[in-house]
Amino acid sequence: MHLLRQKSLFSLRPVGASPRLSLVNTLVLLFLLGFQPVAGSPTAISPSIEPLSLGVYAHIRSTEMIKKMRPLREYLEKKLAAEGVFTRIRIRIFPTYDGAIRALTEGEVDFVRFGPVSYVLAKQSNPRIKLLAMESNDGKKWFNGVISVPSDSPVRSIDDLKGRRVAFGSKSSTTGRYLAQAALVKAGIRAHQLAAHAYLGRHDKVAFAVASKSYDAGATNENTYSKYAEKKGLRKILEFPCVTKPWVAREGLAARLFSALRSTLLSMKDESALETIKRSGLLAAEDSDYDLIREAMEASSEFYSKP
């Protein structure tokens, strides 16, 4: 047997032995001596990464959404790590509301940022989904939807929309369809009393269509209206209240992940992350907070009825 060359504990190996064999012998010796690796050392065990997916739908162009969501994604990953959940969050952007609803109810995404109507429809489809939180609009659980017209339009109120062309958002949109149509019904206006109407999808498309006078009026959320009102020449003729957006977890999400997500969302203070969603924070949510939406959906069902 060869003699041992000993310079230090970490250079201990038989003369002529391969470096690989030397490493094995060293590790065995360290184990026998009770050596424990320190955090950050090559032999320390890294925490396991648990991938999570966040679903959002594109109310603006997908390329803008990806860029817009980055600060929020980074914030969530950092704060979840502080809660003991080490994760990489994948942002999934859905071009349609229906696609996002289906992905949540079928468990294809772990949690979502939804519109209120999408939550109500998803809850009907799968009652086991769970609210994580709802967004805060300066401490309130509501904001406004808007019906706007070109700034030089002769239309002054919702009553003037009979015989006009009206643009809506998606067929599953809260402010872009259901609440706007409920407001029209309340004003005594049904679909057959309009010259034309159409569902254009994203809110920005509605704003552009009204600004170009392709339509006489259009329904959007207040953020979209505020973004384009001055630069595109829009004027609001009606505001109506809407409950803020819910954040919702899929059925079966592990309890510790649900708890960590909810805690992270409710404590969100980071300005960059909040700028992503254009809100001042998040609040505790109850299913009953969305009863207003259920009532509006029922009222809007009369939009296509005739006397």
XYZ file of C-alpha atoms in Angstrom:
307
model
C 0.000 0.000 0.000
C 1.341 3.432 -0.940
C 2.359 5.879 1.722
C 0.041 8.828 2.337
C 1.055 12.356 1.459
C -0.519 14.748 3.986
C -0.499 18.491 3.425
C -3.890 19.198 4.994
C -7.160 17.465 5.634
C -8.402 18.449 2.153
C -5.272 17.248 0.301
C -5.309 13.784 1.868
C -5.123 11.073 -0.838
C -3.015 7.968 -1.608
C 0.007 8.541 -3.839
C -0.957 7.744 -7.419
C -4.739 7.763 -6.717
C -6.993 9.529 -9.221
C -8.450 12.946 -8.261
C -11.964 11.454 -8.434
C -11.038 8.689 -5.953
C -9.398 11.319 -3.742
C -12.632 13.324 -3.597
C -14.660 10.239 -2.663
C -12.222 9.318 0.112
C -12.209 12.883 1.416
C -16.004 13.054 1.572
C -16.181 9.700 3.372
C -13.623 10.885 5.906
C -15.473 14.138 6.450
C -18.717 12.228 7.029
C -17.038 10.010 9.609
C -15.684 13.100 11.357
C -19.178 14.598 11.562
C -18.521 17.465 9.141
C -21.655 19.513 8.220
C -21.634 21.631 5.015
C -22.333 25.310 5.522
C -24.867 27.297 3.483
C -23.305 28.452 0.255
C -20.695 25.666 0.111
C -20.615 23.412 -2.981
C -21.944 20.477 -0.958
C -24.806 22.419 0.736
C -28.310 21.331 -0.221
C -30.212 24.062 -2.106
C -33.907 24.600 -1.342
C -36.170 22.932 -3.864
C -37.809 25.168 -6.447
C -41.591 24.841 -6.709
C -42.856 26.191 -10.027
C -46.089 28.196 -9.974
C -48.114 29.601 -12.846
C -50.034 32.876 -12.807
C -52.750 33.366 -15.401
C -53.759 36.784 -16.725
C -55.677 37.798 -19.792
C -54.463 40.335 -22.273
C -56.451 43.566 -22.107
C -53.508 45.126 -23.956
C -51.068 43.603 -26.464
C -49.332 40.433 -25.232
C -45.850 41.904 -25.693
C -46.838 44.815 -23.443
C -48.328 42.432 -20.892
C -45.110 40.401 -20.607
C -43.075 43.548 -19.991
C -45.694 44.962 -17.651
C -45.883 41.840 -15.462
C -42.146 41.488 -14.808
C -41.914 43.665 -11.641
C -44.908 41.862 -10.138
C -43.470 38.429 -10.921
C -40.109 39.342 -9.390
C -41.776 40.777 -6.290
C -43.899 37.664 -5.742
C -40.915 35.338 -6.111
C -38.867 37.358 -3.614
C -41.610 37.637 -1.001
C -42.680 34.009 -1.345
C -39.073 33.002 -0.672
C -39.288 34.961 2.586
C -42.368 32.836 3.399
C -40.330 29.683 2.778
C -41.678 29.032 -0.726
C -38.870 29.058 -3.287
C -40.468 29.335 -6.689
C -40.219 30.463 -10.272
C -43.483 31.948 -11.486
C -44.497 31.433 -15.080
C -46.817 34.096 -16.453
C -49.452 32.670 -18.785
C -51.243 35.253 -20.912
C -54.636 34.288 -22.292
C -56.009 36.076 -25.356
C -59.603 35.359 -24.300
C -61.491 35.441 -21.017
C -62.963 32.015 -21.733
C -59.499 30.521 -22.104
C -58.395 31.916 -18.747
C -61.564 30.679 -17.035
C -61.143 27.188 -18.440
C -57.457 27.061 -17.432
C -58.321 27.891 -13.816
C -61.341 25.611 -13.457
C -59.421 22.693 -14.995
C -56.320 23.290 -12.856
C -53.987 24.287 -15.699
C -52.785 27.361 -13.775
C -52.165 27.701 -10.045
C -53.646 31.156 -9.549
C -55.048 33.967 -11.646
C -55.769 37.655 -11.718
C -59.329 37.794 -13.040
C -62.054 40.211 -13.868
C -65.091 39.986 -11.553
C -67.379 38.358 -14.137
C -64.701 35.783 -14.944
C -64.546 34.884 -11.254
C -68.334 34.502 -11.033
C -68.406 32.286 -14.144
C -65.427 30.227 -12.932
C -67.050 29.767 -9.517
C -70.204 28.503 -11.204
C -68.136 26.011 -13.184
C -65.946 24.887 -10.277
C -67.168 25.880 -6.779
C -63.900 24.634 -5.229
C -61.736 27.479 -6.523
C -60.785 29.887 -3.711
C -60.378 33.654 -3.431
C -56.893 34.770 -2.408
C -57.538 38.527 -2.270
C -59.100 41.419 -4.162
C -57.469 44.609 -5.342
C -57.660 47.861 -3.427
C -58.584 51.096 -5.168
C -57.261 53.552 -2.557
C -58.729 51.379 0.186
C -62.015 50.720 -1.622
C -63.270 47.477 -3.120
C -64.765 49.185 -6.150
C -63.853 51.403 -9.108
C -65.759 52.723 -12.132
C -66.549 51.489 -15.590
C -67.050 54.092 -18.302
C -69.082 54.621 -21.445
C -67.296 57.177 -23.606
C -67.849 58.963 -26.910
C -65.636 61.086 -29.200
C -65.011 64.443 -27.542
C -66.895 66.306 -30.299
C -69.871 63.914 -30.309
C -73.388 65.350 -29.983
C -74.189 62.490 -27.575
C -74.491 63.917 -24.056
C -75.990 61.091 -22.010
C -76.762 57.408 -22.166
C -80.318 58.269 -23.245
C -78.889 59.608 -26.517
C -77.512 56.206 -27.530
C -80.730 54.944 -29.118
C -80.075 54.518 -32.807
C -76.289 54.736 -32.283
C -73.415 52.278 -32.768
C -71.974 50.959 -29.508
C -68.738 48.985 -28.999
C -68.291 46.507 -26.163
C -65.208 44.590 -25.016
C -65.154 40.824 -24.646
C -68.410 38.940 -24.222
C -67.099 37.967 -20.771
C -65.934 41.461 -19.807
C -67.245 42.987 -16.577
C -67.150 46.704 -17.434
C -66.801 46.144 -21.169
C -70.045 44.207 -21.413
C -72.183 43.156 -18.461
C -72.234 46.336 -16.382
C -72.498 48.553 -19.458
C -75.419 46.547 -20.819
C -77.092 46.555 -17.408
C -76.811 50.373 -17.478
C -78.352 50.483 -20.949
C -81.213 48.252 -19.823
C -81.796 50.537 -16.837
C -81.988 53.481 -19.272
C -84.584 51.593 -21.328
C -82.264 50.725 -24.223
C -82.088 47.228 -25.697
C -79.874 45.785 -28.420
C -82.544 46.068 -31.112
C -82.775 49.818 -30.438
C -79.146 50.396 -31.384
C -78.022 50.988 -34.965
C -75.276 48.394 -34.409
C -73.130 46.882 -31.692
C -70.087 44.603 -31.582
C -67.695 42.869 -29.185
C -64.150 43.997 -29.950
C -62.240 42.112 -27.246
C -59.630 44.245 -25.485
C -60.498 47.547 -23.830
C -57.900 49.433 -25.845
C -59.535 48.272 -29.077
C -62.817 49.739 -27.869
C -61.142 53.054 -27.073
C -59.493 53.152 -30.504
C -62.765 52.314 -32.263
C -64.575 55.156 -30.508
C -61.723 57.595 -31.112
C -61.733 56.761 -34.833
C -65.533 57.149 -34.869
C -66.030 53.614 -36.122
C -68.495 53.478 -33.208
C -70.424 56.274 -31.550
C -69.756 55.031 -28.012
C -67.870 52.303 -26.194
C -67.601 50.636 -22.786
C -64.233 50.289 -21.016
C -62.762 50.359 -17.529
C -61.717 53.730 -16.103
C -57.983 53.024 -16.413
C -58.248 52.518 -20.171
C -60.417 55.600 -20.524
C -57.964 57.725 -18.519
C -55.028 56.450 -20.584
C -56.563 57.441 -23.926
C -59.069 60.208 -23.121
C -56.775 63.138 -23.803
C -54.513 61.689 -26.489
C -57.368 60.107 -28.466
C -60.078 62.678 -27.787
C -62.628 60.799 -25.674
C -65.335 62.095 -23.353
C -67.243 60.047 -20.779
C -71.035 60.153 -20.698
C -71.551 57.610 -17.917
C -69.717 56.053 -14.982
C -70.951 52.948 -13.181
C -69.487 51.147 -10.131
C -67.652 47.848 -10.414
C -66.033 45.568 -7.829
C -62.244 45.345 -8.053
C -60.433 42.390 -9.573
C -60.087 39.166 -7.575
C -57.009 36.945 -7.336
C -58.102 33.312 -7.305
C -56.393 29.970 -6.582
C -57.154 26.725 -8.340
C -58.850 23.790 -6.675
C -56.366 21.635 -4.789
C -53.543 24.159 -4.399
C -51.556 23.018 -1.347
C -52.645 24.790 1.838
C -49.158 26.118 2.619
C -48.853 27.558 -0.903
C -52.299 29.132 -0.649
C -51.428 30.654 2.729
C -48.079 31.991 1.507
C -49.640 33.481 -1.632
C -52.462 35.153 0.280
C -50.050 36.587 2.875
C -47.755 37.878 0.124
C -50.585 39.530 -1.776
C -52.199 41.136 1.261
C -48.879 42.636 2.382
C -47.904 43.965 -1.049
C -46.369 47.436 -0.705
C -43.804 47.457 -3.507
C -44.490 50.436 -5.784
C -43.239 48.757 -8.965
C -45.409 45.692 -8.372
C -48.467 47.816 -7.579
C -47.871 49.962 -10.658
C -48.203 46.754 -12.672
C -51.833 46.379 -11.600
C -52.570 50.104 -11.188
C -53.831 49.579 -7.641
C -52.823 50.691 -4.131
C -52.678 47.195 -2.638
C -54.866 44.153 -2.004
C -57.619 43.442 0.503
C -59.193 40.367 2.080
C -62.002 39.082 -0.132
C -65.257 37.210 0.382
C -67.410 35.546 -2.255
C -70.292 37.860 -1.269
C -68.229 40.856 -2.444
C -69.169 39.782 -5.975
C -72.936 39.659 -5.496
C -73.111 43.070 -7.217
C -71.686 41.432 -10.316
C -74.148 38.547 -10.176
C -77.018 41.063 -10.029
C -75.632 43.024 -12.994
C -75.217 39.841 -15.024
C -78.852 38.975 -14.395
C -80.021 42.492 -15.328
C -77.943 42.515 -18.510
C -79.673 39.349 -19.702
C -82.571 41.618 -20.712
C -80.355 43.514 -23.163
C -81.289 41.120 -25.981
C -84.958 40.872 -25.047
C -87.721 42.614 -26.967
C -90.974 44.000 -25.536
